[in-house]
Amino acid sequence: MANLTLIQAVNDGLRTAMEADSTVYVFGEDVGPKGGVFLATENLTRDFGANRCFDTPLSEDGIIGTAIGMAMNGLRPVAEIQFQDFIFPAFDQIVSEAAKLRYRSGGQYTAPMVIRTPYGGGIRGGLYHSQSGEAYFCHTPGLKVVIPSTAHDAKGLLLASIADPDPVLFLEPKALYRSVKGEVPEGHYTVDLSTLRNVREGEHVTVLCYGAMVPVCEKAAARAAENGIECHIVDLRTLLPLDEEGVLEAAKKTGRVVVVHEAPRFCGMGGEISALIAENCIEYMEAPIIRVTGFDTPFPNTLEHHYLPDERRVLDAIERSAAY
């Protein structure tokens, strides 16, 4: 196995898909010869030609509209939006066209396409390069929303997304692009969508998280263990469709739940997960569900380290839950 960073695993996943299937096309702003701003598509134009990995105009709605047309006509496009913050000009194309295509055509057409985009903070990108907009899209039936947190999952989930018959929004935590590394199998493999990953076993507090918050929660759990609190950490991986049974089982395991994400608190995934648990297994709960999230403000630049949930804030929530 190769030892790859998360961004290298994404590149390897794209390369593996393009080698195996000539209908896979990769395109977006600067993804061609430059290889993308984070080098996710490095050398793909060189190796597969400018017809299969190419630059587009600076038009997000055009990028996604093109991808929908390609998907309807037998291709499997992988479109990159340079930063998730730039995706909103294409919002209508995604939620009103791509997500609705199977339903409105009675199953005659689908949109087997992937929209890759880096999301979240951690690189001091300020308010226009640091947003976490997953909740906007999780509200849309017909889409899948996937977020890896390891190199292994980045490749496996990406290959599963490219093979999926419906549109997938593949959100990549840019803070983890080069800060995490792991063993990645060579060749083709998939990680099933809508499945959870057990990160750490524990009996006292369940911590549900995803994306760049996973390593933060691991650090907090290690500190909690020093005080005798063992955390069961679960990486959600696919937010839509969510493995609801897996979430409920994880909640029942300890009866105490902390949900962590860097997106704003109000109407975030933490609220949906809390409601799911409250509606289905409240009798198992030994403490109130606690959310640790970003704040309900625009993403700050100089105060990024205060905005993002950190080890200290997560540890505080774990300790409060355990002591309740």
PDB file of C-alpha atoms in Angstrom:
ATOM      1  CA  MET A   1       0.000   0.000   0.000  1.00  0.00           C
ATOM      2  CA  ALA A   2       1.072   3.554  -0.628  1.00  0.00           C
ATOM      3  CA  ASN A   3       1.278   6.063   2.208  1.00  0.00           C
ATOM      4  CA  LEU A   4      -0.594   9.082   0.858  1.00  0.00           C
ATOM      5  CA  THR A   5      -1.923  12.408   2.026  1.00  0.00           C
ATOM      6  CA  LEU A   6      -5.638  13.040   1.583  1.00  0.00           C
ATOM      7  CA  ILE A   7      -5.068  15.212  -1.497  1.00  0.00           C
ATOM      8  CA  GLN A   8      -2.820  12.556  -3.049  1.00  0.00           C
ATOM      9  CA  ALA A   9      -5.531   9.973  -2.402  1.00  0.00           C
ATOM     10  CA  VAL A  10      -8.072  12.154  -4.231  1.00  0.00           C
ATOM     11  CA  ASN A  11      -5.689  12.409  -7.172  1.00  0.00           C
ATOM     12  CA  ASP A  12      -5.138   8.657  -7.106  1.00  0.00           C
ATOM     13  CA  GLY A  13      -8.888   8.063  -7.033  1.00  0.00           C
ATOM     14  CA  LEU A  14      -9.467  10.285 -10.056  1.00  0.00           C
ATOM     15  CA  ARG A  15      -6.618   8.601 -11.917  1.00  0.00           C
ATOM     16  CA  THR A  16      -7.933   5.126 -11.078  1.00  0.00           C
ATOM     17  CA  ALA A  17     -11.421   6.016 -12.299  1.00  0.00           C
ATOM     18  CA  MET A  18     -10.143   7.584 -15.520  1.00  0.00           C
ATOM     19  CA  GLU A  19      -7.950   4.565 -16.286  1.00  0.00           C
ATOM     20  CA  ALA A  20     -10.824   2.146 -15.778  1.00  0.00           C
ATOM     21  CA  ASP A  21     -13.598   4.085 -17.531  1.00  0.00           C
ATOM     22  CA  SER A  22     -13.189   6.276 -20.607  1.00  0.00           C
ATOM     23  CA  THR A  23     -16.506   8.009 -19.833  1.00  0.00           C
ATOM     24  CA  VAL A  24     -15.028   9.697 -16.745  1.00  0.00           C
ATOM     25  CA  TYR A  25     -14.171  13.337 -17.460  1.00  0.00           C
ATOM     26  CA  VAL A  26     -12.631  15.832 -15.024  1.00  0.00           C
ATOM     27  CA  PHE A  27     -13.023  19.587 -15.417  1.00  0.00           C
ATOM     28  CA  GLY A  28     -13.284  22.885 -13.581  1.00  0.00           C
ATOM     29  CA  GLU A  29     -11.430  26.121 -13.005  1.00  0.00           C
ATOM     30  CA  ASP A  30      -7.653  25.612 -13.343  1.00  0.00           C
ATOM     31  CA  VAL A  31      -7.894  21.816 -13.019  1.00  0.00           C
ATOM     32  CA  GLY A  32      -6.093  21.202 -16.329  1.00  0.00           C
ATOM     33  CA  PRO A  33      -2.351  21.797 -16.811  1.00  0.00           C
ATOM     34  CA  LYS A  34      -2.094  23.663 -13.493  1.00  0.00           C
ATOM     35  CA  GLY A  35      -3.579  20.722 -11.600  1.00  0.00           C
ATOM     36  CA  GLY A  36      -5.957  22.800  -9.482  1.00  0.00           C
ATOM     37  CA  VAL A  37      -5.201  25.278  -6.723  1.00  0.00           C
ATOM     38  CA  PHE A  38      -4.493  22.389  -4.309  1.00  0.00           C
ATOM     39  CA  LEU A  39      -3.006  20.099  -7.027  1.00  0.00           C
ATOM     40  CA  ALA A  40      -5.829  17.560  -6.714  1.00  0.00           C
ATOM     41  CA  THR A  41      -5.777  17.038 -10.490  1.00  0.00           C
ATOM     42  CA  GLU A  42      -2.013  17.264 -10.951  1.00  0.00           C
ATOM     43  CA  ASN A  43      -0.748  15.522 -14.139  1.00  0.00           C
ATOM     44  CA  LEU A  44      -4.179  14.270 -15.198  1.00  0.00           C
ATOM     45  CA  THR A  45      -4.192  16.461 -18.296  1.00  0.00           C
ATOM     46  CA  ARG A  46      -0.673  15.303 -19.119  1.00  0.00           C
ATOM     47  CA  ASP A  47      -1.602  11.640 -18.779  1.00  0.00           C
ATOM     48  CA  PHE A  48      -5.152  11.579 -20.166  1.00  0.00           C
ATOM     49  CA  GLY A  49      -5.163  14.525 -22.539  1.00  0.00           C
ATOM     50  CA  ALA A  50      -6.886  17.887 -22.596  1.00  0.00           C
ATOM     51  CA  ASN A  51     -10.123  16.334 -23.795  1.00  0.00           C
ATOM     52  CA  ARG A  52     -10.633  14.403 -20.534  1.00  0.00           C
ATOM     53  CA  CYS A  53      -9.172  16.802 -17.961  1.00  0.00           C
ATOM     54  CA  PHE A  54      -9.664  20.418 -18.914  1.00  0.00           C
ATOM     55  CA  ASP A  55     -10.100  23.973 -17.715  1.00  0.00           C
ATOM     56  CA  THR A  56     -13.447  25.746 -17.855  1.00  0.00           C
ATOM     57  CA  PRO A  57     -14.506  29.389 -17.841  1.00  0.00           C
ATOM     58  CA  LEU A  58     -15.033  30.999 -14.424  1.00  0.00           C
ATOM     59  CA  SER A  59     -18.706  30.086 -14.397  1.00  0.00           C
ATOM     60  CA  GLU A  60     -19.910  27.717 -11.709  1.00  0.00           C
ATOM     61  CA  ASP A  61     -23.426  27.433 -13.106  1.00  0.00           C
ATOM     62  CA  GLY A  62     -21.890  26.677 -16.500  1.00  0.00           C
ATOM     63  CA  ILE A  63     -19.639  24.004 -15.018  1.00  0.00           C
ATOM     64  CA  ILE A  64     -22.515  22.215 -13.306  1.00  0.00           C
ATOM     65  CA  GLY A  65     -24.909  22.684 -16.206  1.00  0.00           C
ATOM     66  CA  THR A  66     -22.348  21.122 -18.519  1.00  0.00           C
ATOM     67  CA  ALA A  67     -21.885  18.225 -16.120  1.00  0.00           C
ATOM     68  CA  ILE A  68     -25.630  17.567 -16.011  1.00  0.00           C
ATOM     69  CA  GLY A  69     -25.813  17.457 -19.797  1.00  0.00           C
ATOM     70  CA  MET A  70     -22.837  15.122 -19.995  1.00  0.00           C
ATOM     71  CA  ALA A  71     -24.310  12.828 -17.334  1.00  0.00           C
ATOM     72  CA  MET A  72     -27.628  12.622 -19.156  1.00  0.00           C
ATOM     73  CA  ASN A  73     -25.811  11.514 -22.278  1.00  0.00           C
ATOM     74  CA  GLY A  74     -23.859   8.567 -20.958  1.00  0.00           C
ATOM     75  CA  LEU A  75     -20.746  10.183 -19.479  1.00  0.00           C
ATOM     76  CA  ARG A  76     -19.576  10.309 -15.874  1.00  0.00           C
ATOM     77  CA  PRO A  77     -18.361  13.850 -15.268  1.00  0.00           C
ATOM     78  CA  VAL A  78     -16.388  14.875 -12.193  1.00  0.00           C
ATOM     79  CA  ALA A  79     -16.742  18.636 -11.911  1.00  0.00           C
ATOM     80  CA  GLU A  80     -14.611  20.655  -9.522  1.00  0.00           C
ATOM     81  CA  ILE A  81     -15.792  23.847  -7.841  1.00  0.00           C
ATOM     82  CA  GLN A  82     -12.573  25.541  -6.778  1.00  0.00           C
ATOM     83  CA  PHE A  83     -13.853  26.421  -3.285  1.00  0.00           C
ATOM     84  CA  GLN A  84     -17.195  25.432  -1.810  1.00  0.00           C
ATOM     85  CA  ASP A  85     -17.827  29.112  -1.166  1.00  0.00           C
ATOM     86  CA  PHE A  86     -18.081  29.594  -4.950  1.00  0.00           C
ATOM     87  CA  ILE A  87     -20.757  26.942  -5.446  1.00  0.00           C
ATOM     88  CA  PHE A  88     -23.791  29.148  -4.888  1.00  0.00           C
ATOM     89  CA  PRO A  89     -24.062  30.522  -8.449  1.00  0.00           C
ATOM     90  CA  ALA A  90     -24.646  26.845  -9.376  1.00  0.00           C
ATOM     91  CA  PHE A  91     -27.112  26.201  -6.546  1.00  0.00           C
ATOM     92  CA  ASP A  92     -30.151  26.110  -8.808  1.00  0.00           C
ATOM     93  CA  GLN A  93     -28.468  23.713 -11.243  1.00  0.00           C
ATOM     94  CA  ILE A  94     -27.621  21.362  -8.366  1.00  0.00           C
ATOM     95  CA  VAL A  95     -30.809  21.374  -6.291  1.00  0.00           C
ATOM     96  CA  SER A  96     -33.425  22.060  -9.001  1.00  0.00           C
ATOM     97  CA  GLU A  97     -31.952  20.146 -11.948  1.00  0.00           C
ATOM     98  CA  ALA A  98     -29.369  17.481 -11.033  1.00  0.00           C
ATOM     99  CA  ALA A  99     -31.141  16.385  -7.844  1.00  0.00           C
ATOM    100  CA  LYS A 100     -34.586  16.285  -9.470  1.00  0.00           C
ATOM    101  CA  LEU A 101     -33.681  14.611 -12.758  1.00  0.00           C
ATOM    102  CA  ARG A 102     -34.465  11.013 -11.799  1.00  0.00           C
ATOM    103  CA  TYR A 103     -37.798  11.974 -10.218  1.00  0.00           C
ATOM    104  CA  ARG A 104     -39.030  14.364 -12.881  1.00  0.00           C
ATOM    105  CA  SER A 105     -38.224  11.894 -15.684  1.00  0.00           C
ATOM    106  CA  GLY A 106     -39.833   8.937 -13.944  1.00  0.00           C
ATOM    107  CA  GLY A 107     -36.494   7.168 -13.856  1.00  0.00           C
ATOM    108  CA  GLN A 108     -35.809   7.571 -17.579  1.00  0.00           C
ATOM    109  CA  TYR A 109     -32.792   9.790 -16.891  1.00  0.00           C
ATOM    110  CA  THR A 110     -30.309   9.996 -14.059  1.00  0.00           C
ATOM    111  CA  ALA A 111     -27.368  12.274 -13.377  1.00  0.00           C
ATOM    112  CA  PRO A 112     -24.345  10.095 -12.545  1.00  0.00           C
ATOM    113  CA  MET A 113     -22.022  12.996 -11.727  1.00  0.00           C
ATOM    114  CA  VAL A 114     -19.716  14.060  -8.929  1.00  0.00           C
ATOM    115  CA  ILE A 115     -19.148  17.623  -7.771  1.00  0.00           C
ATOM    116  CA  ARG A 116     -15.833  17.836  -5.925  1.00  0.00           C
ATOM    117  CA  THR A 117     -15.128  20.884  -3.825  1.00  0.00           C
ATOM    118  CA  PRO A 118     -12.855  21.778  -0.877  1.00  0.00           C
ATOM    119  CA  TYR A 119     -14.779  23.122   2.110  1.00  0.00           C
ATOM    120  CA  GLY A 120     -14.228  24.413   5.631  1.00  0.00           C
ATOM    121  CA  GLY A 121     -11.621  26.433   7.447  1.00  0.00           C
ATOM    122  CA  GLY A 122      -8.116  25.815   8.618  1.00  0.00           C
ATOM    123  CA  ILE A 123      -6.093  27.635   5.978  1.00  0.00           C
ATOM    124  CA  ARG A 124      -6.796  31.249   7.011  1.00  0.00           C
ATOM    125  CA  GLY A 125      -8.882  31.798   3.903  1.00  0.00           C
ATOM    126  CA  GLY A 126     -11.291  34.256   5.498  1.00  0.00           C
ATOM    127  CA  LEU A 127     -15.007  34.445   4.890  1.00  0.00           C
ATOM    128  CA  TYR A 128     -14.928  33.673   1.135  1.00  0.00           C
ATOM    129  CA  HIS A 129     -12.736  30.567   1.281  1.00  0.00           C
ATOM    130  CA  SER A 130     -13.720  28.843   4.521  1.00  0.00           C
ATOM    131  CA  GLN A 131     -17.453  28.145   4.548  1.00  0.00           C
ATOM    132  CA  SER A 132     -19.051  24.827   5.462  1.00  0.00           C
ATOM    133  CA  GLY A 133     -22.287  24.666   3.491  1.00  0.00           C
ATOM    134  CA  GLU A 134     -23.133  20.977   3.766  1.00  0.00           C
ATOM    135  CA  ALA A 135     -26.500  21.605   5.441  1.00  0.00           C
ATOM    136  CA  TYR A 136     -27.803  23.525   2.404  1.00  0.00           C
ATOM    137  CA  PHE A 137     -27.417  20.425   0.273  1.00  0.00           C
ATOM    138  CA  CYS A 138     -28.415  17.838   2.868  1.00  0.00           C
ATOM    139  CA  HIS A 139     -31.874  19.424   2.682  1.00  0.00           C
ATOM    140  CA  THR A 140     -32.187  18.292  -0.953  1.00  0.00           C
ATOM    141  CA  PRO A 141     -33.650  14.860  -1.766  1.00  0.00           C
ATOM    142  CA  GLY A 142     -31.944  13.317  -4.789  1.00  0.00           C
ATOM    143  CA  LEU A 143     -28.428  14.319  -3.803  1.00  0.00           C
ATOM    144  CA  LYS A 144     -25.793  12.449  -1.880  1.00  0.00           C
ATOM    145  CA  VAL A 145     -23.396  14.424   0.339  1.00  0.00           C
ATOM    146  CA  VAL A 146     -20.068  12.767   1.177  1.00  0.00           C
ATOM    147  CA  ILE A 147     -17.185  14.005   3.352  1.00  0.00           C
ATOM    148  CA  PRO A 148     -13.995  11.933   3.859  1.00  0.00           C
ATOM    149  CA  SER A 149     -11.586  12.457   6.741  1.00  0.00           C
ATOM    150  CA  THR A 150      -8.833   9.967   5.881  1.00  0.00           C
ATOM    151  CA  ALA A 151      -6.762   9.225   2.804  1.00  0.00           C
ATOM    152  CA  HIS A 152      -8.172   5.696   2.610  1.00  0.00           C
ATOM    153  CA  ASP A 153     -11.751   6.943   2.674  1.00  0.00           C
ATOM    154  CA  ALA A 154     -11.023   9.819   0.299  1.00  0.00           C
ATOM    155  CA  LYS A 155     -10.102   7.431  -2.501  1.00  0.00           C
ATOM    156  CA  GLY A 156     -12.645   4.729  -1.682  1.00  0.00           C
ATOM    157  CA  LEU A 157     -15.560   7.111  -1.223  1.00  0.00           C
ATOM    158  CA  LEU A 158     -14.620   9.050  -4.361  1.00  0.00           C
ATOM    159  CA  LEU A 159     -14.581   5.887  -6.485  1.00  0.00           C
ATOM    160  CA  ALA A 160     -17.941   4.864  -5.009  1.00  0.00           C
ATOM    161  CA  SER A 161     -19.316   8.332  -5.767  1.00  0.00           C
ATOM    162  CA  ILE A 162     -18.151   8.231  -9.387  1.00  0.00           C
ATOM    163  CA  ALA A 163     -19.824   4.831  -9.813  1.00  0.00           C
ATOM    164  CA  ASP A 164     -23.069   5.979  -8.204  1.00  0.00           C
ATOM    165  CA  PRO A 165     -26.043   6.479 -10.563  1.00  0.00           C
ATOM    166  CA  ASP A 166     -27.090   9.760  -8.927  1.00  0.00           C
ATOM    167  CA  PRO A 167     -25.409  13.128  -8.278  1.00  0.00           C
ATOM    168  CA  VAL A 168     -22.920  13.249  -5.421  1.00  0.00           C
ATOM    169  CA  LEU A 169     -21.537  16.343  -3.725  1.00  0.00           C
ATOM    170  CA  PHE A 170     -18.060  15.332  -2.568  1.00  0.00           C
ATOM    171  CA  LEU A 171     -16.842  17.800   0.060  1.00  0.00           C
ATOM    172  CA  GLU A 172     -13.128  17.651   0.810  1.00  0.00           C
ATOM    173  CA  PRO A 173     -11.886  19.137   4.120  1.00  0.00           C
ATOM    174  CA  LYS A 174      -9.085  21.337   2.878  1.00  0.00           C
ATOM    175  CA  ALA A 175      -7.545  21.575   6.354  1.00  0.00           C
ATOM    176  CA  LEU A 176      -6.765  17.848   6.099  1.00  0.00           C
ATOM    177  CA  TYR A 177      -5.403  17.861   2.533  1.00  0.00           C
ATOM    178  CA  ARG A 178      -1.792  17.594   3.665  1.00  0.00           C
ATOM    179  CA  SER A 179      -2.095  17.267   7.438  1.00  0.00           C
ATOM    180  CA  VAL A 180      -3.271  13.632   7.480  1.00  0.00           C
ATOM    181  CA  LYS A 181      -1.594  10.658   5.891  1.00  0.00           C
ATOM    182  CA  GLY A 182      -2.462   6.990   5.691  1.00  0.00           C
ATOM    183  CA  GLU A 183      -2.194   3.724   3.837  1.00  0.00           C
ATOM    184  CA  VAL A 184      -4.164   3.626   0.599  1.00  0.00           C
ATOM    185  CA  PRO A 185      -4.606   0.419  -1.422  1.00  0.00           C
ATOM    186  CA  GLU A 186      -3.423   0.501  -5.006  1.00  0.00           C
ATOM    187  CA  GLY A 187      -5.929   0.079  -7.797  1.00  0.00           C
ATOM    188  CA  HIS A 188      -9.683   0.106  -7.533  1.00  0.00           C
ATOM    189  CA  TYR A 189     -11.635  -0.269  -4.288  1.00  0.00           C
ATOM    190  CA  THR A 190     -14.695   1.427  -2.865  1.00  0.00           C
ATOM    191  CA  VAL A 191     -15.979   2.477   0.523  1.00  0.00           C
ATOM    192  CA  ASP A 192     -19.740   2.079   0.671  1.00  0.00           C
ATOM    193  CA  LEU A 193     -21.681   5.322   0.813  1.00  0.00           C
ATOM    194  CA  SER A 194     -24.093   5.784   3.728  1.00  0.00           C
ATOM    195  CA  THR A 195     -21.839   3.931   6.151  1.00  0.00           C
ATOM    196  CA  LEU A 196     -20.174   5.108   9.352  1.00  0.00           C
ATOM    197  CA  ARG A 197     -16.571   4.606  10.434  1.00  0.00           C
ATOM    198  CA  ASN A 198     -15.788   3.705  14.027  1.00  0.00           C
ATOM    199  CA  VAL A 199     -12.726   5.776  14.825  1.00  0.00           C
ATOM    200  CA  ARG A 200     -12.276   4.923  18.493  1.00  0.00           C
ATOM    201  CA  GLU A 201     -14.061   2.534  20.840  1.00  0.00           C
ATOM    202  CA  GLY A 202     -15.295   3.753  24.215  1.00  0.00           C
ATOM    203  CA  GLU A 203     -18.059   3.176  26.734  1.00  0.00           C
ATOM    204  CA  HIS A 204     -18.743   6.545  28.332  1.00  0.00           C
ATOM    205  CA  VAL A 205     -19.496   9.235  25.707  1.00  0.00           C
ATOM    206  CA  THR A 206     -20.313   8.947  21.995  1.00  0.00           C
ATOM    207  CA  VAL A 207     -18.802  11.652  19.782  1.00  0.00           C
ATOM    208  CA  LEU A 208     -20.316  12.044  16.311  1.00  0.00           C
ATOM    209  CA  CYS A 209     -18.258  14.073  13.845  1.00  0.00           C
ATOM    210  CA  TYR A 210     -17.033  14.324  10.258  1.00  0.00           C
ATOM    211  CA  GLY A 211     -14.439  15.990   8.060  1.00  0.00           C
ATOM    212  CA  ALA A 212     -11.745  18.074   9.690  1.00  0.00           C
ATOM    213  CA  MET A 213     -13.369  17.658  13.098  1.00  0.00           C
ATOM    214  CA  VAL A 214     -12.458  13.970  13.284  1.00  0.00           C
ATOM    215  CA  PRO A 215      -8.789  14.465  14.260  1.00  0.00           C
ATOM    216  CA  VAL A 216      -9.842  17.277  16.624  1.00  0.00           C
ATOM    217  CA  CYS A 217     -12.200  14.876  18.384  1.00  0.00           C
ATOM    218  CA  GLU A 218      -9.506  12.194  18.508  1.00  0.00           C
ATOM    219  CA  LYS A 219      -7.189  14.584  20.354  1.00  0.00           C
ATOM    220  CA  ALA A 220      -9.953  15.574  22.773  1.00  0.00           C
ATOM    221  CA  ALA A 221     -10.793  11.912  23.406  1.00  0.00           C
ATOM    222  CA  ALA A 222      -7.163  11.118  24.173  1.00  0.00           C
ATOM    223  CA  ARG A 223      -7.142  13.842  26.817  1.00  0.00           C
ATOM    224  CA  ALA A 224     -10.490  12.676  28.206  1.00  0.00           C
ATOM    225  CA  ALA A 225      -9.067   9.163  28.556  1.00  0.00           C
ATOM    226  CA  GLU A 226      -6.377  10.538  30.863  1.00  0.00           C
ATOM    227  CA  ASN A 227      -9.226  11.347  33.270  1.00  0.00           C
ATOM    228  CA  GLY A 228     -10.940   7.995  32.866  1.00  0.00           C
ATOM    229  CA  ILE A 229     -13.526   9.012  30.248  1.00  0.00           C
ATOM    230  CA  GLU A 230     -13.477   6.679  27.256  1.00  0.00           C
ATOM    231  CA  CYS A 231     -15.078   8.084  24.101  1.00  0.00           C
ATOM    232  CA  HIS A 232     -16.692   6.205  21.257  1.00  0.00           C
ATOM    233  CA  ILE A 233     -15.870   8.326  18.181  1.00  0.00           C
ATOM    234  CA  VAL A 234     -17.869   7.878  14.983  1.00  0.00           C
ATOM    235  CA  ASP A 235     -17.015   9.462  11.630  1.00  0.00           C
ATOM    236  CA  LEU A 236     -20.306   9.986   9.765  1.00  0.00           C
ATOM    237  CA  ARG A 237     -18.622  10.084   6.320  1.00  0.00           C
ATOM    238  CA  THR A 238     -21.869  10.295   4.336  1.00  0.00           C
ATOM    239  CA  LEU A 239     -24.309  12.942   5.553  1.00  0.00           C
ATOM    240  CA  LEU A 240     -26.944  12.267   2.912  1.00  0.00           C
ATOM    241  CA  PRO A 241     -28.226   9.630   3.024  1.00  0.00           C
ATOM    242  CA  LEU A 242     -27.185   9.284   6.651  1.00  0.00           C
ATOM    243  CA  ASP A 243     -26.734   5.883   8.252  1.00  0.00           C
ATOM    244  CA  GLU A 244     -29.484   6.578  10.768  1.00  0.00           C
ATOM    245  CA  GLU A 245     -29.437   3.100  12.282  1.00  0.00           C
ATOM    246  CA  GLY A 246     -25.711   3.395  12.849  1.00  0.00           C
ATOM    247  CA  VAL A 247     -26.111   6.790  14.529  1.00  0.00           C
ATOM    248  CA  LEU A 248     -28.812   5.451  16.849  1.00  0.00           C
ATOM    249  CA  GLU A 249     -26.758   2.398  17.771  1.00  0.00           C
ATOM    250  CA  ALA A 250     -23.784   4.629  18.580  1.00  0.00           C
ATOM    251  CA  ALA A 251     -25.984   6.846  20.754  1.00  0.00           C
ATOM    252  CA  LYS A 252     -27.477   3.873  22.611  1.00  0.00           C
ATOM    253  CA  LYS A 253     -24.025   2.464  23.270  1.00  0.00           C
ATOM    254  CA  THR A 254     -23.144   5.154  25.820  1.00  0.00           C
ATOM    255  CA  GLY A 255     -26.330   7.133  26.432  1.00  0.00           C
ATOM    256  CA  ARG A 256     -24.303  10.336  26.159  1.00  0.00           C
ATOM    257  CA  VAL A 257     -23.752  12.139  22.854  1.00  0.00           C
ATOM    258  CA  VAL A 258     -21.612  15.045  21.673  1.00  0.00           C
ATOM    259  CA  VAL A 259     -22.007  16.178  18.047  1.00  0.00           C
ATOM    260  CA  VAL A 260     -19.186  18.197  16.489  1.00  0.00           C
ATOM    261  CA  HIS A 261     -19.037  20.151  13.218  1.00  0.00           C
ATOM    262  CA  GLU A 262     -17.393  23.371  12.094  1.00  0.00           C
ATOM    263  CA  ALA A 263     -20.433  24.752  10.279  1.00  0.00           C
ATOM    264  CA  PRO A 264     -22.626  27.271  12.151  1.00  0.00           C
ATOM    265  CA  ARG A 265     -24.796  25.855  14.901  1.00  0.00           C
ATOM    266  CA  PHE A 266     -28.243  27.038  13.767  1.00  0.00           C
ATOM    267  CA  CYS A 267     -29.859  24.561  11.339  1.00  0.00           C
ATOM    268  CA  GLY A 268     -26.586  22.626  11.133  1.00  0.00           C
ATOM    269  CA  MET A 269     -26.223  18.839  10.914  1.00  0.00           C
ATOM    270  CA  GLY A 270     -25.877  18.724  14.689  1.00  0.00           C
ATOM    271  CA  GLY A 271     -29.488  19.791  15.095  1.00  0.00           C
ATOM    272  CA  GLU A 272     -30.736  17.097  12.696  1.00  0.00           C
ATOM    273  CA  ILE A 273     -28.683  14.394  14.390  1.00  0.00           C
ATOM    274  CA  SER A 274     -29.882  15.539  17.827  1.00  0.00           C
ATOM    275  CA  ALA A 275     -33.509  15.377  16.678  1.00  0.00           C
ATOM    276  CA  LEU A 276     -32.981  11.916  15.195  1.00  0.00           C
ATOM    277  CA  ILE A 277     -31.643  10.628  18.506  1.00  0.00           C
ATOM    278  CA  ALA A 278     -34.291  12.397  20.604  1.00  0.00           C
ATOM    279  CA  GLU A 279     -37.133  11.036  18.488  1.00  0.00           C
ATOM    280  CA  ASN A 280     -35.913   7.440  18.387  1.00  0.00           C
ATOM    281  CA  CYS A 281     -33.926   6.585  21.494  1.00  0.00           C
ATOM    282  CA  ILE A 282     -34.493   9.260  24.132  1.00  0.00           C
ATOM    283  CA  GLU A 283     -35.080   6.528  26.727  1.00  0.00           C
ATOM    284  CA  TYR A 284     -31.431   5.509  26.373  1.00  0.00           C
ATOM    285  CA  MET A 285     -30.073   8.981  27.030  1.00  0.00           C
ATOM    286  CA  GLU A 286     -28.307   9.683  30.308  1.00  0.00           C
ATOM    287  CA  ALA A 287     -27.483  13.321  29.501  1.00  0.00           C
ATOM    288  CA  PRO A 288     -28.596  16.083  27.140  1.00  0.00           C
ATOM    289  CA  ILE A 289     -27.114  15.939  23.638  1.00  0.00           C
ATOM    290  CA  ILE A 290     -24.401  18.575  23.335  1.00  0.00           C
ATOM    291  CA  ARG A 291     -23.418  20.322  20.106  1.00  0.00           C
ATOM    292  CA  VAL A 292     -19.939  21.786  19.542  1.00  0.00           C
ATOM    293  CA  THR A 293     -19.955  23.872  16.374  1.00  0.00           C
ATOM    294  CA  GLY A 294     -18.836  26.995  14.618  1.00  0.00           C
ATOM    295  CA  PHE A 295     -20.605  30.204  15.544  1.00  0.00           C
ATOM    296  CA  ASP A 296     -23.577  31.844  13.851  1.00  0.00           C
ATOM    297  CA  THR A 297     -21.437  34.545  12.263  1.00  0.00           C
ATOM    298  CA  PRO A 298     -19.572  34.986   8.981  1.00  0.00           C
ATOM    299  CA  PHE A 299     -16.323  33.052   9.046  1.00  0.00           C
ATOM    300  CA  PRO A 300     -13.637  35.331  10.512  1.00  0.00           C
ATOM    301  CA  ASN A 301     -10.088  35.675   9.250  1.00  0.00           C
ATOM    302  CA  THR A 302      -7.864  36.716  12.152  1.00  0.00           C
ATOM    303  CA  LEU A 303     -10.111  34.927  14.677  1.00  0.00           C
ATOM    304  CA  GLU A 304     -10.297  31.651  12.769  1.00  0.00           C
ATOM    305  CA  HIS A 305      -8.751  29.768  15.689  1.00  0.00           C
ATOM    306  CA  HIS A 306     -11.582  30.985  17.964  1.00  0.00           C
ATOM    307  CA  TYR A 307     -14.328  30.142  15.466  1.00  0.00           C
ATOM    308  CA  LEU A 308     -13.362  26.555  14.708  1.00  0.00           C
ATOM    309  CA  PRO A 309     -14.151  23.917  17.370  1.00  0.00           C
ATOM    310  CA  ASP A 310     -10.885  22.866  18.938  1.00  0.00           C
ATOM    311  CA  GLU A 311      -9.639  20.199  21.290  1.00  0.00           C
ATOM    312  CA  ARG A 312     -10.459  22.338  24.344  1.00  0.00           C
ATOM    313  CA  ARG A 313     -14.087  22.987  23.389  1.00  0.00           C
ATOM    314  CA  VAL A 314     -14.718  19.347  22.486  1.00  0.00           C
ATOM    315  CA  LEU A 315     -13.077  18.119  25.698  1.00  0.00           C
ATOM    316  CA  ASP A 316     -15.259  20.488  27.735  1.00  0.00           C
ATOM    317  CA  ALA A 317     -18.397  19.064  26.097  1.00  0.00           C
ATOM    318  CA  ILE A 318     -17.235  15.479  26.730  1.00  0.00           C
ATOM    319  CA  GLU A 319     -16.562  16.213  30.391  1.00  0.00           C
ATOM    320  CA  ARG A 320     -19.919  17.981  30.843  1.00  0.00           C
ATOM    321  CA  SER A 321     -21.742  15.056  29.274  1.00  0.00           C
ATOM    322  CA  ALA A 322     -19.911  12.500  31.409  1.00  0.00           C
ATOM    323  CA  ALA A 323     -20.544  14.465  34.611  1.00  0.00           C
ATOM    324  CA  TYR A 324     -24.257  15.098  34.036  1.00  0.00           C
TER     325      TYR A 324
END
